[in-house]
PDB file of C-alpha atoms in Angstrom:
ATOM      1  CA  MET V   3       5.836  -2.886 -11.964  1.00  0.00           C
ATOM      2  CA  ARG V   4       3.725   0.237 -12.396  1.00  0.00           C
ATOM      3  CA  LEU V   5       2.491   0.904  -8.853  1.00  0.00           C
ATOM      4  CA  THR V   6       3.298   0.128  -5.241  1.00  0.00           C
ATOM      5  CA  VAL V   7       0.607   0.787  -2.638  1.00  0.00           C
ATOM      6  CA  ILE V   8       2.093   1.287   0.827  1.00  0.00           C
ATOM      7  CA  VAL V   9      -0.016   0.987   3.974  1.00  0.00           C
ATOM      8  CA  PRO V  10       1.822   1.869   7.203  1.00  0.00           C
ATOM      9  CA  ALA V  11      -0.078   0.317  10.100  1.00  0.00           C
ATOM     10  CA  ARG V  12       0.099   0.015  13.853  1.00  0.00           C
ATOM     11  CA  ASP V  13      -2.655  -1.568  15.930  1.00  0.00           C
ATOM     12  CA  GLU V  14      -5.251  -1.320  13.153  1.00  0.00           C
ATOM     13  CA  ALA V  15      -6.887  -4.748  13.607  1.00  0.00           C
ATOM     14  CA  ASP V  16     -10.373  -3.246  13.659  1.00  0.00           C
ATOM     15  CA  VAL V  17     -10.038  -1.645  10.201  1.00  0.00           C
ATOM     16  CA  ILE V  18      -7.173  -3.284   8.300  1.00  0.00           C
ATOM     17  CA  ALA V  19      -9.153  -6.127   6.716  1.00  0.00           C
ATOM     18  CA  ALA V  20     -11.601  -3.742   5.016  1.00  0.00           C
ATOM     19  CA  CYS V  21      -8.744  -1.569   3.761  1.00  0.00           C
ATOM     20  CA  LEU V  22      -6.677  -4.422   2.360  1.00  0.00           C
ATOM     21  CA  GLN V  23      -9.681  -6.218   0.869  1.00  0.00           C
ATOM     22  CA  SER V  24     -10.720  -3.020  -0.922  1.00  0.00           C
ATOM     23  CA  MET V  25      -7.192  -2.818  -2.297  1.00  0.00           C
ATOM     24  CA  THR V  26      -6.834  -6.425  -3.424  1.00  0.00           C
ATOM     25  CA  ALA V  27     -10.224  -6.128  -5.134  1.00  0.00           C
ATOM     26  CA  GLN V  28      -8.580  -3.540  -7.439  1.00  0.00           C
ATOM     27  CA  SER V  29      -6.826  -6.351  -9.319  1.00  0.00           C
ATOM     28  CA  GLU V  30      -8.369  -6.758 -12.770  1.00  0.00           C
ATOM     29  CA  ALA V  31      -7.436  -7.783 -16.314  1.00  0.00           C
ATOM     30  CA  GLY V  32      -4.598  -5.534 -17.453  1.00  0.00           C
ATOM     31  CA  PHE V  33      -3.922  -4.376 -13.890  1.00  0.00           C
ATOM     32  CA  GLN V  34      -3.023  -7.512 -11.964  1.00  0.00           C
ATOM     33  CA  ILE V  35      -1.712  -7.429  -8.422  1.00  0.00           C
ATOM     34  CA  GLY V  36       1.681  -9.095  -8.350  1.00  0.00           C
ATOM     35  CA  GLU V  37       2.315  -8.279 -12.006  1.00  0.00           C
ATOM     36  CA  ASP V  38       1.352  -4.650 -12.604  1.00  0.00           C
ATOM     37  CA  TRP V  39       1.221  -3.482  -9.000  1.00  0.00           C
ATOM     38  CA  GLU V  40       1.994  -4.591  -5.477  1.00  0.00           C
ATOM     39  CA  LEU V  41       0.496  -4.024  -2.043  1.00  0.00           C
ATOM     40  CA  LEU V  42       2.822  -3.576   0.941  1.00  0.00           C
ATOM     41  CA  LEU V  43       1.649  -3.394   4.530  1.00  0.00           C
ATOM     42  CA  VAL V  44       4.408  -2.070   6.778  1.00  0.00           C
ATOM     43  CA  ASP V  45       3.740  -3.128  10.358  1.00  0.00           C
ATOM     44  CA  ASP V  46       4.983  -0.543  12.828  1.00  0.00           C
ATOM     45  CA  GLY V  47       5.205  -2.825  15.865  1.00  0.00           C
ATOM     46  CA  SER V  48       1.530  -3.694  16.240  1.00  0.00           C
ATOM     47  CA  SER V  49       0.519  -5.320  19.514  1.00  0.00           C
ATOM     48  CA  ASP V  50      -2.845  -6.505  18.172  1.00  0.00           C
ATOM     49  CA  GLU V  51      -3.817  -8.798  15.268  1.00  0.00           C
ATOM     50  CA  THR V  52      -2.974  -6.288  12.497  1.00  0.00           C
ATOM     51  CA  ARG V  53      -0.051  -8.306  11.157  1.00  0.00           C
ATOM     52  CA  ALA V  54      -1.867 -11.665  11.315  1.00  0.00           C
ATOM     53  CA  ILE V  55      -4.858 -10.252   9.430  1.00  0.00           C
ATOM     54  CA  ALA V  56      -2.613  -8.864   6.697  1.00  0.00           C
ATOM     55  CA  GLU V  57      -0.623 -12.107   6.473  1.00  0.00           C
ATOM     56  CA  GLY V  58      -3.917 -13.940   5.921  1.00  0.00           C
ATOM     57  CA  LEU V  59      -4.334 -12.202   2.565  1.00  0.00           C
ATOM     58  CA  THR V  60      -2.117 -13.861  -0.035  1.00  0.00           C
ATOM     59  CA  ALA V  61      -1.710 -10.807  -2.287  1.00  0.00           C
ATOM     60  CA  VAL V  62      -0.359  -8.619   0.522  1.00  0.00           C
ATOM     61  CA  THR V  63       3.357  -8.399   1.300  1.00  0.00           C
ATOM     62  CA  VAL V  64       3.857  -7.742   5.010  1.00  0.00           C
ATOM     63  CA  LEU V  65       7.026  -5.982   6.124  1.00  0.00           C
ATOM     64  CA  SER V  66       8.249  -4.948   9.559  1.00  0.00           C
ATOM     65  CA  ALA V  67       9.363  -1.375  10.068  1.00  0.00           C
ATOM     66  CA  PRO V  68      12.784  -1.086  11.691  1.00  0.00           C
ATOM     67  CA  PRO V  69      13.134   1.113  14.764  1.00  0.00           C
ATOM     68  CA  PRO V  70      12.723   4.750  13.720  1.00  0.00           C
ATOM     69  CA  PRO V  71      15.739   7.046  13.608  1.00  0.00           C
ATOM     70  CA  ALA V  72      15.933   9.711  16.298  1.00  0.00           C
ATOM     71  CA  GLY V  73      13.336  12.400  15.720  1.00  0.00           C
ATOM     72  CA  TRP V  74      11.168  10.301  13.384  1.00  0.00           C
ATOM     73  CA  THR V  75       7.612   9.180  14.057  1.00  0.00           C
ATOM     74  CA  GLY V  76       6.741   5.530  13.643  1.00  0.00           C
ATOM     75  CA  LYS V  77       4.340   6.222  10.783  1.00  0.00           C
ATOM     76  CA  ALA V  78       6.879   8.251   8.799  1.00  0.00           C
ATOM     77  CA  ASN V  79       9.456   5.541   9.372  1.00  0.00           C
ATOM     78  CA  ALA V  80       7.035   2.820   8.240  1.00  0.00           C
ATOM     79  CA  ALA V  81       6.151   4.801   5.112  1.00  0.00           C
ATOM     80  CA  TRP V  82       9.840   5.348   4.324  1.00  0.00           C
ATOM     81  CA  SER V  83      10.564   1.654   4.880  1.00  0.00           C
ATOM     82  CA  GLY V  84       7.811   0.765   2.428  1.00  0.00           C
ATOM     83  CA  ALA V  85       9.129   3.239  -0.136  1.00  0.00           C
ATOM     84  CA  LYS V  86      12.595   1.699   0.078  1.00  0.00           C
ATOM     85  CA  ALA V  87      11.163  -1.786  -0.528  1.00  0.00           C
ATOM     86  CA  ALA V  88       8.833  -0.683  -3.342  1.00  0.00           C
ATOM     87  CA  ARG V  89       9.265  -2.004  -6.858  1.00  0.00           C
ATOM     88  CA  GLY V  90       6.674   0.242  -8.496  1.00  0.00           C
ATOM     89  CA  GLU V  91       7.310   3.242 -10.717  1.00  0.00           C
ATOM     90  CA  TRP V  92       4.528   5.053  -8.838  1.00  0.00           C
ATOM     91  CA  LEU V  93       4.022   5.042  -5.067  1.00  0.00           C
ATOM     92  CA  LEU V  94       0.657   5.440  -3.389  1.00  0.00           C
ATOM     93  CA  PHE V  95       0.588   5.871   0.388  1.00  0.00           C
ATOM     94  CA  THR V  96      -2.717   5.262   2.134  1.00  0.00           C
ATOM     95  CA  ASP V  97      -3.883   5.015   5.721  1.00  0.00           C
ATOM     96  CA  ALA V  98      -4.982   1.701   7.194  1.00  0.00           C
ATOM     97  CA  ASP V  99      -8.459   3.027   7.979  1.00  0.00           C
ATOM     98  CA  THR V 100      -9.391   3.841   4.367  1.00  0.00           C
ATOM     99  CA  VAL V 101     -11.570   1.874   1.958  1.00  0.00           C
ATOM    100  CA  HIS V 102     -11.050   2.277  -1.781  1.00  0.00           C
ATOM    101  CA  GLU V 103     -13.674   2.100  -4.515  1.00  0.00           C
ATOM    102  CA  ALA V 104     -13.221  -0.482  -7.264  1.00  0.00           C
ATOM    103  CA  GLY V 105     -11.094   0.765 -10.149  1.00  0.00           C
ATOM    104  CA  ASN V 106      -9.593   3.713  -8.250  1.00  0.00           C
ATOM    105  CA  LEU V 107      -5.981   2.536  -8.440  1.00  0.00           C
ATOM    106  CA  CYS V 108      -6.018   1.818 -12.154  1.00  0.00           C
ATOM    107  CA  ARG V 109      -7.743   5.160 -12.850  1.00  0.00           C
ATOM    108  CA  ALA V 110      -5.218   7.043 -10.714  1.00  0.00           C
ATOM    109  CA  VAL V 111      -2.261   5.530 -12.583  1.00  0.00           C
ATOM    110  CA  HIS V 112      -3.955   6.134 -15.927  1.00  0.00           C
ATOM    111  CA  GLU V 113      -4.599   9.811 -15.087  1.00  0.00           C
ATOM    112  CA  ALA V 114      -1.064  10.353 -13.828  1.00  0.00           C
ATOM    113  CA  GLU V 115       0.373   8.840 -17.001  1.00  0.00           C
ATOM    114  CA  ARG V 116      -2.066  10.721 -19.237  1.00  0.00           C
ATOM    115  CA  GLU V 117      -1.181  14.042 -17.600  1.00  0.00           C
ATOM    116  CA  ARG V 118       2.539  13.145 -17.641  1.00  0.00           C
ATOM    117  CA  VAL V 119       2.844  13.727 -13.913  1.00  0.00           C
ATOM    118  CA  SER V 120       6.408  13.331 -12.746  1.00  0.00           C
TER     119      SER V 120
END
């Protein structure tokens, strides 16, 4: 697995569908979601429909963040939880209120590999 995209989210029902749909649309020949990369939404105790919306998209893996350790914020804890569950060589963290242009993920991985970023 080349890439794991991690989206920490809490009460993002109004924006999460657009974010996740823009991500799943990144799947293309040679860069298939589920084969070459994965998309994890880490729910940080949402009280709205955030989790249900994410679970409605088959290519999205929905995780629950555990309670944060003392001194941690929920978002940092959710991001860390996603990182621990990730299978990708590369990790990309993005906010739930972002929308990504087609091809951005594949280009980002390609550039990182080309430049030998470590």
